[in-house]
Coordinates of C-alpha atoms in Angstrom, one line a residue:
X1 CA -0.1 -0.2 -0.5
X2 CA 1.7 3.1 -0.9
X3 CA 1.7 6.0 1.8
X4 CA -0.7 8.4 0.4
X5 CA -3.5 5.8 0.5
X6 CA -2.1 4.1 3.9
X7 CA -2.2 8.0 5.1
X8 CA -6.2 8.4 3.6
X9 CA -7.1 4.8 5.3
X10 CA -5.3 6.1 9.2
X11 CA -7.8 9.4 8.4
X12 CA -10.7 7.4 7.7
X13 CA -10.5 4.9 10.8
X14 CA -9.3 7.5 13.1
X15 CA -12.6 10.1 12.4
X16 CA -14.8 7.1 13.1
X17 CA -16.3 7.0 16.9
X18 CA -13.0 6.0 18.8
X19 CA -13.3 3.6 22.7
X20 CA -10.4 5.1 23.2
X21 CA -11.0 8.9 24.5
X22 CA -7.2 10.7 24.6
X23 CA -5.0 13.4 23.8
X24 CA -3.1 15.1 25.8
X25 CA -0.2 16.2 27.5
X26 CA 0.4 18.2 30.2
X27 CA 1.9 16.1 33.3
X28 CA 4.5 17.6 31.5
X29 CA 7.7 18.6 34.3
X30 CA 5.2 16.9 36.9
X31 CA 2.7 20.1 37.1
X32 CA -0.8 18.4 38.2
X33 CA -4.0 19.5 35.9
X34 CA -7.1 20.2 38.2
X35 CA -10.5 19.5 35.5
X36 CA -13.5 18.6 37.1
X37 CA -13.8 15.2 37.1
X38 CA -15.6 13.6 35.1
X39 CA -16.4 10.0 36.4
X40 CA -14.7 8.8 39.4
X41 CA -11.5 6.6 38.0
X42 CA -9.1 7.6 39.6
X43 CA -6.4 9.9 36.3
X44 CA -3.8 8.4 34.7
X45 CA -0.2 9.3 36.0
X46 CA 2.1 10.4 33.2
X47 CA 6.1 8.4 33.5
X48 CA 9.0 9.8 33.1
X49 CA 9.3 9.2 29.1
X50 CA 5.4 10.0 28.2
X51 CA 6.2 13.8 29.6
X52 CA 9.3 13.5 28.0
X53 CA 7.7 12.0 24.7
X54 CA 4.2 15.5 24.9
X55 CA 6.8 17.4 25.4
X56 CA 9.2 16.3 22.3
X57 CA 5.9 15.7 20.7
X58 CA 5.4 19.5 20.9
X59 CA 9.1 21.1 19.9
X60 CA 8.3 18.9 16.5
X61 CA 4.6 20.1 15.9
X62 CA 5.9 24.1 16.4
X63 CA 7.9 23.9 14.3
X64 CA 6.4 21.6 11.4
X65 CA 3.6 24.3 11.8
X66 CA 6.1 27.4 11.5
X67 CA 7.7 25.9 8.2
X68 CA 4.3 25.2 6.5
X69 CA 3.1 29.0 7.0
X70 CA 6.9 29.6 5.4
X71 CA 6.0 27.6 2.3
X72 CA 2.8 29.0 1.5
X73 CA 4.5 32.1 2.1
X74 CA 6.9 31.8 -0.9
X75 CA 4.8 29.8 -2.5
X76 CA 1.4 32.3 -2.7
X77 CA 2.2 35.2 -4.8
X78 CA 3.8 32.8 -7.9
X79 CA 1.2 30.3 -7.9
X80 CA -1.4 32.1 -8.5
X81 CA 0.5 35.8 -10.5
X82 CA -0.5 32.6 -13.3
X83 CA -3.7 31.2 -11.3
X84 CA -6.1 33.5 -10.3
X85 CA -8.2 31.1 -9.2
X86 CA -5.8 29.4 -6.8
X87 CA -6.4 32.2 -4.3
X88 CA -9.1 31.0 -2.3
X89 CA -7.0 27.9 -1.8
X90 CA -3.8 28.8 -0.9
X91 CA -4.8 31.4 1.4
X92 CA -7.7 28.6 2.5
X93 CA -4.6 26.8 3.0
X94 CA -2.3 29.2 4.6
X95 CA -4.9 30.1 7.4
X96 CA -4.9 26.9 9.0
X97 CA -1.4 26.5 8.6
X98 CA -0.9 29.5 10.8
X99 CA -4.4 28.9 13.4
X100 CA -1.8 25.3 13.6
X101 CA 1.0 27.4 14.8
X102 CA -0.8 29.7 17.4
X103 CA -1.9 26.8 17.9
X104 CA 1.2 25.1 19.6
X105 CA 2.9 28.0 20.0
X106 CA 0.1 28.5 22.9
X107 CA 0.7 24.8 24.2
X108 CA 4.5 25.6 24.1
X109 CA 4.7 28.8 26.2
X110 CA 1.7 27.0 28.6
X111 CA 4.2 23.8 29.2
X112 CA 7.1 25.3 29.0
X113 CA 8.6 23.2 26.2
X114 CA 11.3 24.3 24.7
X115 CA 11.3 25.2 21.4
X116 CA 13.7 23.7 18.6
X117 CA 17.4 24.9 18.5
X118 CA 16.9 24.8 14.7
X119 CA 14.3 27.9 14.0
X120 CA 16.2 29.5 12.5
X121 CA 17.7 27.0 9.9
X122 CA 14.2 25.8 9.8
X123 CA 13.0 29.4 8.9
X124 CA 15.2 29.8 6.1
X125 CA 14.5 26.0 4.4
X126 CA 11.4 26.2 4.3
X127 CA 10.9 29.8 2.3
X128 CA 13.0 28.0 0.2
X129 CA 11.5 25.3 -0.6
X130 CA 8.2 26.9 -0.9
X131 CA 10.0 29.8 -3.3
X132 CA 11.8 27.1 -5.4
X133 CA 8.4 24.6 -5.3
X134 CA 6.9 27.8 -6.9
X135 CA 8.3 29.0 -9.4
X136 CA 8.9 25.2 -10.9
X137 CA 5.1 26.1 -11.5
X138 CA 1.9 25.5 -10.1
X139 CA 2.2 21.7 -10.4
X140 CA 6.1 21.3 -8.4
X141 CA 3.9 24.1 -5.4
X142 CA 1.2 21.0 -5.5
X143 CA 4.0 17.9 -4.8
X144 CA 5.7 20.2 -2.4
X145 CA 2.2 20.3 -0.4
X146 CA 1.3 16.9 -1.0
X147 CA 5.6 15.7 0.0
X148 CA 4.8 17.6 3.2
X149 CA 1.7 16.4 4.6
X150 CA 2.4 13.1 3.7
X151 CA 5.5 13.6 6.3
X152 CA 3.1 15.9 8.5
X153 CA -0.3 13.2 8.9
X154 CA 1.8 10.0 9.5
X155 CA 3.5 12.0 11.8
X156 CA 0.7 13.3 13.9
X157 CA -0.7 9.5 13.6
X158 CA 1.7 8.4 15.6
X159 CA 1.7 10.2 17.8
X160 CA -2.4 10.0 18.0
X161 CA -1.4 5.9 17.9
X162 CA 1.5 6.9 21.2
X163 CA -1.5 8.4 22.9
X164 CA -4.6 5.9 22.5
X165 CA -1.6 2.9 23.6
X166 CA -1.8 4.8 27.0
X167 CA -5.6 5.3 27.0
X168 CA -5.8 1.4 26.6
X169 CA -3.3 0.9 29.4
X170 CA -5.0 3.4 31.8
X171 CA -8.4 1.0 30.8
X172 CA -6.8 -1.6 31.8
X173 CA -5.9 -0.2 35.1
X174 CA -9.9 1.3 35.6
X175 CA -8.5 4.1 35.4
X176 CA -8.8 7.3 33.0
X177 CA -6.5 10.3 30.9
X178 CA -6.8 13.3 32.0
X179 CA -9.2 15.7 30.7
X180 CA -6.3 17.8 29.2
X181 CA -4.9 15.4 27.8
X182 CA -7.9 13.7 25.7
X183 CA -8.0 17.4 24.5
X184 CA -5.1 18.1 23.2
X185 CA -5.0 14.3 21.3
X186 CA -8.5 16.1 20.3
X187 CA -6.9 18.6 18.8
X188 CA -3.8 16.5 17.2
X189 CA -6.5 14.8 15.8
X190 CA -8.3 17.8 14.6
X191 CA -5.2 19.1 13.0
X192 CA -3.7 16.0 11.0
X193 CA -7.1 15.5 9.6
X194 CA -6.9 19.7 8.1
X195 CA -3.1 18.4 6.6
X196 CA -4.5 16.0 5.4
X197 CA -6.9 17.7 3.4
X198 CA -4.4 19.8 2.3
X199 CA -2.9 16.5 0.7
X200 CA -6.4 15.7 -1.1
X201 CA -6.2 19.5 -2.4
X202 CA -2.8 18.9 -3.5
X203 CA -3.7 15.3 -5.3
X204 CA -6.8 17.6 -6.6
X205 CA -4.4 20.2 -8.7
X206 CA -2.3 18.0 -10.8
X207 CA 0.3 17.4 -7.8
X208 CA 0.8 14.0 -9.3
X209 CA 1.6 16.2 -13.0
X210 CA 4.6 18.1 -11.3
X211 CA 8.4 17.0 -13.4
X212 CA 10.4 15.7 -12.6
X213 CA 7.5 14.0 -9.5
X214 CA 9.0 11.4 -7.8
X215 CA 12.5 13.0 -7.7
X216 CA 11.0 16.1 -6.6
X217 CA 8.4 14.5 -3.9
X218 CA 11.4 12.2 -2.5
X219 CA 13.7 15.1 -1.3
X220 CA 11.3 16.7 0.1
X221 CA 9.8 13.9 2.3
X222 CA 13.4 13.3 2.8
X223 CA 14.2 16.6 4.5
X224 CA 11.1 16.5 6.5
X225 CA 11.9 12.8 8.1
X226 CA 15.1 14.2 9.2
X227 CA 14.3 17.6 9.8
X228 CA 11.3 15.9 12.1
X229 CA 13.9 13.6 13.2
X230 CA 16.1 16.7 14.2
X231 CA 14.0 18.7 16.0
X232 CA 12.3 15.8 18.4
X233 CA 15.9 16.3 20.3
X234 CA 17.4 19.7 19.2

């Protein structure tokens, strides 16, 4: 199964109602969160490894959303100059990315997570990627979106699955995730689905007609994978 097909399958599966109610992270740094109890079940307490996972997830997500806004900022003028009818679509995708970035900026600040030290590098790289694919034309710009959103969608799916495994562990103990974790996971799922909508838009607008398609997409995907791995740690 191709990555594109697999992502569509994952999105469909996770879009259905789930028994596991999840999400996200705030026993970060051993802090306690006091939400109104939704049941009499005891709350699931995250261990150090899980807290570190959430730190890393928020750091990578913030960096990724910053890069996405910069890519669209650099692409849009060139794309809409030749294809004015795409202005609403480009604005829609940019506005969603800007909303995602705002969300993770707030989460990073709230949970006192250290942003990646690679910000200056990612800013330059994302701007260059957006500009260069914009210069190559609409199809290349859309192929860039397809490649980036494939990796981002996969990464969000991995985060959702990890937190779902905590939910399953909590259920097996007769416990439940804190409401703040559940809210965070809901946010991860919503943003993932919006990112995958961008992937759909890219394919609908001839991403696969870009030349050279395979080398372009493969290089961008590899770059995204590398950036994710580095941002998880640095």
